[in-house]
PDB file of C-alpha atoms in Angstrom:
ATOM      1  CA  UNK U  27      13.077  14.540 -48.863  1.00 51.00           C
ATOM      2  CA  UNK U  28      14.744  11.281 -48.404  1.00 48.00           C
ATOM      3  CA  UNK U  29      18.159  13.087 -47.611  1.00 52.00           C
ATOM      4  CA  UNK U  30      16.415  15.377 -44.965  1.00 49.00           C
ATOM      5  CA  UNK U  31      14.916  12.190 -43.436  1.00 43.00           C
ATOM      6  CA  UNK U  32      18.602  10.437 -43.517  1.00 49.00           C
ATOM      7  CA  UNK U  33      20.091  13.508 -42.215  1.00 43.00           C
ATOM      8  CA  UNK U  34      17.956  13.986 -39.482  1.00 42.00           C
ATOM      9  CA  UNK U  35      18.437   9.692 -38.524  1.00 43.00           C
ATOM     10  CA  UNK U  36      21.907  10.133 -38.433  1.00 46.00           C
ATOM     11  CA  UNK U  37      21.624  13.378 -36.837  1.00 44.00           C
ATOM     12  CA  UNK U  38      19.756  11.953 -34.114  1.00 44.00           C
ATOM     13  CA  UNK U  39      21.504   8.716 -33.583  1.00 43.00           C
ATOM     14  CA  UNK U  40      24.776  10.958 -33.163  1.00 43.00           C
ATOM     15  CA  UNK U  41      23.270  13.135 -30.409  1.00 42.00           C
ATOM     16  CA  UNK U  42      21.661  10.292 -28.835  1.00 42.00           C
ATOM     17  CA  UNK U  43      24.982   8.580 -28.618  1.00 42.00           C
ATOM     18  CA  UNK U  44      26.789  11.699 -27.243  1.00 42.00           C
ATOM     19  CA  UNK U  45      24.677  12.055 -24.565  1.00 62.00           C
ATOM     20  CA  UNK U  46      25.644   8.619 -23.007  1.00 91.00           C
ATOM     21  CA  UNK U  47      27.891   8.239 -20.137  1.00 95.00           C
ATOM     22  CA  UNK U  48      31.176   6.607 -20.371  1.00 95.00           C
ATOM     23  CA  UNK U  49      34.040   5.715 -17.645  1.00 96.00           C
ATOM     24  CA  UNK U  50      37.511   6.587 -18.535  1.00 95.00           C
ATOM     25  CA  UNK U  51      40.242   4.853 -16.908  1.00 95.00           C
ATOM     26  CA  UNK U  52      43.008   7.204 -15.906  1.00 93.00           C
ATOM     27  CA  UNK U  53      46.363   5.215 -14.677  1.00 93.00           C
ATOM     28  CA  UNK U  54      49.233   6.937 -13.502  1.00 89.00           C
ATOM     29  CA  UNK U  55      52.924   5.577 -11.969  1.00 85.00           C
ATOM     30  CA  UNK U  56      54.215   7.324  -8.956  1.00 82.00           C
ATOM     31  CA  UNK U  57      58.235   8.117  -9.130  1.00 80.00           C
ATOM     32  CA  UNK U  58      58.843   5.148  -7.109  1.00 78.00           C
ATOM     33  CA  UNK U  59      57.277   2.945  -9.628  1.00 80.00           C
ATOM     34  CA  UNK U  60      53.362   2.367  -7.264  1.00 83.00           C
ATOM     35  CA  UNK U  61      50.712   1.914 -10.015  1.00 88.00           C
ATOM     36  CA  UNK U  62      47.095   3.794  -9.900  1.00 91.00           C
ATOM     37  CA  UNK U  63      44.099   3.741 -11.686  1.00 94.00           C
ATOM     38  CA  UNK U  64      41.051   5.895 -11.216  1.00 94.00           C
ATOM     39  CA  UNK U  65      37.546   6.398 -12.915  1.00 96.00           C
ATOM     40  CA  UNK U  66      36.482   9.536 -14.596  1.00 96.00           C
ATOM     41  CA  UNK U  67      32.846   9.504 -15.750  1.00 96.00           C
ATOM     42  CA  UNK U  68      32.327  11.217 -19.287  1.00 96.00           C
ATOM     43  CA  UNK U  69      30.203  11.820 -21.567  1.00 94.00           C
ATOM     44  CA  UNK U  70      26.196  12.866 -20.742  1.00 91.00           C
ATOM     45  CA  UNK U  71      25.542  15.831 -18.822  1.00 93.00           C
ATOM     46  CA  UNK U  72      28.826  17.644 -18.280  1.00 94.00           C
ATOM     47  CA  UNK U  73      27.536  18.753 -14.718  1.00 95.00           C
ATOM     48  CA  UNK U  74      26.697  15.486 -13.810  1.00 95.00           C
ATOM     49  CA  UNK U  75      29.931  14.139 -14.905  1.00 95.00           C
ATOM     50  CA  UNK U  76      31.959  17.614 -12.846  1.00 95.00           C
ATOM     51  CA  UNK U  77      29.639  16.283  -9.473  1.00 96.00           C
ATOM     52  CA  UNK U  78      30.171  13.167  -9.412  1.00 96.00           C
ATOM     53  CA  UNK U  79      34.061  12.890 -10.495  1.00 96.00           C
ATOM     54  CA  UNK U  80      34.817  16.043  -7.646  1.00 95.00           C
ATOM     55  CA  UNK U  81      32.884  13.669  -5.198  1.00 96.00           C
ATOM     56  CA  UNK U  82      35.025  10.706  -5.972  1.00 96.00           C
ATOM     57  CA  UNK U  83      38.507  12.494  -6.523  1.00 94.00           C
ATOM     58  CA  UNK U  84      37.989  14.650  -3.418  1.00 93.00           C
ATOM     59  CA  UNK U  85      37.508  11.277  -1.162  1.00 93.00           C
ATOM     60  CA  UNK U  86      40.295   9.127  -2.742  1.00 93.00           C
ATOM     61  CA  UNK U  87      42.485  11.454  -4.405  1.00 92.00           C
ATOM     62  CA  UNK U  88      42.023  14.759  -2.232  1.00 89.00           C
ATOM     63  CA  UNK U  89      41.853  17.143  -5.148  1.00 90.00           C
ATOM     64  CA  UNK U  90      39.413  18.733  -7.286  1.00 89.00           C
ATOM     65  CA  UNK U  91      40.268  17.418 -10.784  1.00 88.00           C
ATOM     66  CA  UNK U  92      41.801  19.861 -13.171  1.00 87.00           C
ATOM     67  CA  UNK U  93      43.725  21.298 -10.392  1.00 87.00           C
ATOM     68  CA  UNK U  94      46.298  18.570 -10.317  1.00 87.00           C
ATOM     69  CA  UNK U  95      49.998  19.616 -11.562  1.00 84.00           C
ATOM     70  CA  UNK U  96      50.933  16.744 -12.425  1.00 84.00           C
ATOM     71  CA  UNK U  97      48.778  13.714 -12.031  1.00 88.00           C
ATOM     72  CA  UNK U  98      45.516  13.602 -10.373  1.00 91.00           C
ATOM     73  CA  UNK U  99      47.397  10.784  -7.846  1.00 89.00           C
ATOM     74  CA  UNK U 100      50.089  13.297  -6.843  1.00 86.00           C
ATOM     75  CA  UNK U 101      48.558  13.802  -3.595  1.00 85.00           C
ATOM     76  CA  UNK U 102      48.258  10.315  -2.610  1.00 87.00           C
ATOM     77  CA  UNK U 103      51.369   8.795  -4.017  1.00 83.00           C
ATOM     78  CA  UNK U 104      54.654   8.568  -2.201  1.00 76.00           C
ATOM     79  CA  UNK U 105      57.885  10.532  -3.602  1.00 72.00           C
ATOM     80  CA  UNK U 106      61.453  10.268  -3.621  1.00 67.00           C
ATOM     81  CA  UNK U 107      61.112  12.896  -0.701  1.00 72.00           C
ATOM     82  CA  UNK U 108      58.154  11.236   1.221  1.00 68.00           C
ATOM     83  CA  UNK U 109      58.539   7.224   1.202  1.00 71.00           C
ATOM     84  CA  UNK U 110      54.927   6.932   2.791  1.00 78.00           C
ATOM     85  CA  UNK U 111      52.143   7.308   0.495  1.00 81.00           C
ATOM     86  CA  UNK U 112      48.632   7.937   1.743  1.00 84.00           C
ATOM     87  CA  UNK U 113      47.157   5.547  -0.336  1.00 86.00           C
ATOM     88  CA  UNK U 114      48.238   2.550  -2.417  1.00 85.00           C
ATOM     89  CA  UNK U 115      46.710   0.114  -4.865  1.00 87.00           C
ATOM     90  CA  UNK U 116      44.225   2.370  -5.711  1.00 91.00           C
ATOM     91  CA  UNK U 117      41.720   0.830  -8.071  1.00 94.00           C
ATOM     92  CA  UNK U 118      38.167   0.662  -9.331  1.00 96.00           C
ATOM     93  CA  UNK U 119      35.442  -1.569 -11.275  1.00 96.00           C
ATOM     94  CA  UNK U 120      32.685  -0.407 -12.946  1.00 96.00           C
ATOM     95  CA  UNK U 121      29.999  -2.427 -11.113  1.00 96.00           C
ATOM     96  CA  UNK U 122      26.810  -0.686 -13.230  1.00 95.00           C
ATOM     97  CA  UNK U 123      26.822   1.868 -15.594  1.00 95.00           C
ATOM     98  CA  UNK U 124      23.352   2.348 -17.601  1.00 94.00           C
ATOM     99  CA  UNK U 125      21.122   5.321 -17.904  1.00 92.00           C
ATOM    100  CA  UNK U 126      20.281   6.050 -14.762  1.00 93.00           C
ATOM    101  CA  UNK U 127      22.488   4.209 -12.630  1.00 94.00           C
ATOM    102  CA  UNK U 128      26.631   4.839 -12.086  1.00 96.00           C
ATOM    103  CA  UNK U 129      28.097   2.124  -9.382  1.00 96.00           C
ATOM    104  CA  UNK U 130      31.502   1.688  -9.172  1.00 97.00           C
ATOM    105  CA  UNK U 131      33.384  -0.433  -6.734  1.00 97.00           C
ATOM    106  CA  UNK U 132      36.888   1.700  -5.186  1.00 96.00           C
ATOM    107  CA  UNK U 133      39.735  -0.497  -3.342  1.00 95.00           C
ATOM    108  CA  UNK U 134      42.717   0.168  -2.018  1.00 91.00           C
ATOM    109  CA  UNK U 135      44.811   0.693   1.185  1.00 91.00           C
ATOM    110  CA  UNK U 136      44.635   3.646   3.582  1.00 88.00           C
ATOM    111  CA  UNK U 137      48.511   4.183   5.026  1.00 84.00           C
ATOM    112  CA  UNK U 138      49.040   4.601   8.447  1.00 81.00           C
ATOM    113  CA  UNK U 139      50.573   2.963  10.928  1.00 82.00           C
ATOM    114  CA  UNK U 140      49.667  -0.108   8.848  1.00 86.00           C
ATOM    115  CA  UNK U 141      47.426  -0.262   6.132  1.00 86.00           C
ATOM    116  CA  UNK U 142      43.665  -0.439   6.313  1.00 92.00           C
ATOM    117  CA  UNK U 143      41.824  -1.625   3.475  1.00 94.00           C
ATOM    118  CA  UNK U 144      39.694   0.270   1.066  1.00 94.00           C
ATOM    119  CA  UNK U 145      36.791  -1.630  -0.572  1.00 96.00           C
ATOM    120  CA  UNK U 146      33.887   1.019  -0.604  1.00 95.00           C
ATOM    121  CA  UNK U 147      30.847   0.676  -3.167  1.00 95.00           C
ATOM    122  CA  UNK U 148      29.360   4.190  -4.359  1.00 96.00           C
ATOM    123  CA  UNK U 149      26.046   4.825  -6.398  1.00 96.00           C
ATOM    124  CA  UNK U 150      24.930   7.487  -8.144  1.00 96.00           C
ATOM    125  CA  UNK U 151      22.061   9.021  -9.890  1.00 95.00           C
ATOM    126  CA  UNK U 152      22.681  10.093 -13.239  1.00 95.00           C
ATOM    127  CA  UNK U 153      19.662  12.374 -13.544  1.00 94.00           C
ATOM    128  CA  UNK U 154      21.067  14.484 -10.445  1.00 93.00           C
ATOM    129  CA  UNK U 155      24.755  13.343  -9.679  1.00 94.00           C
ATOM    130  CA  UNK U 156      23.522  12.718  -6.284  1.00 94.00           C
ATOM    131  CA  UNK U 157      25.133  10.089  -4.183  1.00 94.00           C
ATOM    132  CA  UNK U 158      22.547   7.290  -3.488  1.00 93.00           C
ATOM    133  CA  UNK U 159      22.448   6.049   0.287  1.00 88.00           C
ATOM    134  CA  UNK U 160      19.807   3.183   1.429  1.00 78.00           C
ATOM    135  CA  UNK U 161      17.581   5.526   3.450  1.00 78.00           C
ATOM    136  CA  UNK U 162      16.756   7.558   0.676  1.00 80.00           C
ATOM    137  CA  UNK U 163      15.811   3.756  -1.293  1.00 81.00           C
ATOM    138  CA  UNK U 164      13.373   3.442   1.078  1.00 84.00           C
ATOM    139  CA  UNK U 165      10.172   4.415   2.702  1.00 87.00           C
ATOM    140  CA  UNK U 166      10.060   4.902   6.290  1.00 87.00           C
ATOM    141  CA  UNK U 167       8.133   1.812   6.547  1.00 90.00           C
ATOM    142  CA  UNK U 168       9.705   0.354   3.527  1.00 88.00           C
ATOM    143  CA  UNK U 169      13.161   0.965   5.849  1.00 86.00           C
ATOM    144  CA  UNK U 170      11.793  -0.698   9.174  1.00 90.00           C
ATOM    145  CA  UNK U 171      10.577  -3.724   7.060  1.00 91.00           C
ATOM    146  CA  UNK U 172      14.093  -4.657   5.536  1.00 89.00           C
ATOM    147  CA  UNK U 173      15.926  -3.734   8.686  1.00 90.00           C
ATOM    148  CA  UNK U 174      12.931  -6.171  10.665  1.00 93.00           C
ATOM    149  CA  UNK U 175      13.661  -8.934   7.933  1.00 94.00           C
ATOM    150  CA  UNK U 176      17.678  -8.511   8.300  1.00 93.00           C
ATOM    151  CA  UNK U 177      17.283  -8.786  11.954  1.00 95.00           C
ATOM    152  CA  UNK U 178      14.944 -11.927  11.607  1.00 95.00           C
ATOM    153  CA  UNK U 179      17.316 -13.429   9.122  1.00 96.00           C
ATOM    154  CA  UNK U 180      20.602 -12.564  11.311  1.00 95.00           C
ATOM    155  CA  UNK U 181      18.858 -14.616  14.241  1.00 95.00           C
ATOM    156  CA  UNK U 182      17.959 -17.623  12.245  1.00 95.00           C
ATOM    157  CA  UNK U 183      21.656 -17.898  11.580  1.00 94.00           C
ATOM    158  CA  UNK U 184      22.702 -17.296  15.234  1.00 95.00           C
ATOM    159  CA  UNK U 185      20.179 -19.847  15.981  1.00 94.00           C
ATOM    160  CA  UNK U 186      21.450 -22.702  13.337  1.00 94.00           C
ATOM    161  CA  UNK U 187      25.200 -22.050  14.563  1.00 93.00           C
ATOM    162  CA  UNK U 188      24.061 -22.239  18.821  1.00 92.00           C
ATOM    163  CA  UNK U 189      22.214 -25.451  17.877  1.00 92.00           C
ATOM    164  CA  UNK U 190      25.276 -26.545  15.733  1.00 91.00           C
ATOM    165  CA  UNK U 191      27.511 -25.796  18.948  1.00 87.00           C
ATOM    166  CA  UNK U 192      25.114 -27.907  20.780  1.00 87.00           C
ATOM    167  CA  UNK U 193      25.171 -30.694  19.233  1.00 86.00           C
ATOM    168  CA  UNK U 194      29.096 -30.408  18.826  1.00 84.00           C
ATOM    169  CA  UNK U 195      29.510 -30.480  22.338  1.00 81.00           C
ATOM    170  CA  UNK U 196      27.191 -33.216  22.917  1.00 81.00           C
ATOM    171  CA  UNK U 197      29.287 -35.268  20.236  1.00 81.00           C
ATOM    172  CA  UNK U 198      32.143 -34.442  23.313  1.00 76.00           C
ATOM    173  CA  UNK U 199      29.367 -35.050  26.438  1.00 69.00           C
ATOM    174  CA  UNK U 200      30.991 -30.935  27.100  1.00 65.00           C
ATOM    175  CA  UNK U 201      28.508 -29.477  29.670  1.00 64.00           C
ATOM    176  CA  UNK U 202      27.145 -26.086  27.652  1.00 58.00           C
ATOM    177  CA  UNK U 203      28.377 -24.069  30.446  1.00 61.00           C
TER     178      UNK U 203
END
């Protein structure tokens, strides 16, 4: 009885360990020596993980992973051939990972004519693999409330730097005109 009972313990401390998510970090070195890393969720619900990683790759790496050739940055890296890559400095940290919860924290550089900075925060829920947006945080009401309080709070401080002006140009007898 007592090795059924330890059996099924270990059993279910294995299973219940399995099932947690876990971020891999996949690096990769173009042929003109750029380094990359990127985060691939594991671990938990295999769907889950296949949603959210296709979300991710598909905005920063523009490809569906597992139909790379060779690395999932070969779309975005430059060449030998093709100098320019599309992006650069591609990176990510884990801002939360816990049951429920996946944010993680992408930067980089967009390539153009000059390079435009990538610092983008995405959420997820780990019970759907849905992206999580504000408005769907919020109420209706809940939503006017916080965008009332932002507004309130953004005038306070346009109020405490006008009256800082103020009495700057005072300091100078400047008429306010």
């Amino acid at each position: 009885m007592k090795t059924i009972l330890r059996l099924l313990v270990i059993s279910f401390f294995f299973v219940s360990c399995s099932r947690e998510f876990q971020v891999q970090n996949r690096t990769g070195e173009s042929p003109i020596k750029e380094m990359y890393s990127f985060p691939i969720l594991v671990g938990g619900d295999e769907k889950i993980c296949e949603a959210i990683n296709n979300e991710l790759s598909s905005s920063y790496l523009n490809l569906k992973l597992g139909e790379e050739s060779k690395s999932i940055f070969e779309k975005i890296w430059s060449t030998s051939e093709d100098q320019m890559p599309e992006r650069t400095d591609l990176a990510y940290r884990v801002e939360y990972l816990g049951a429920k919860l996946y944010s993680v924290n992408i930067t980089g550089f967009y390539v153009g004519a000059y390079l435009n900075p990538i610092d983008e925060y995405r959420n997820f829920d780990l019970r759907t693999g849905r992206e999580i947006y504000l408005d769907t945080l919020f109420s209706p009401d809940g939503e006017q409330k916080i965008c009332n309080e932002l507004s309130m709070y953004k005038k306070g401080l346009l109020d405490e730097k006008i009256q800082f002006a103020r009495e700057q140009m005072s300091k100078e007898n400047m008429d306010m005109d």
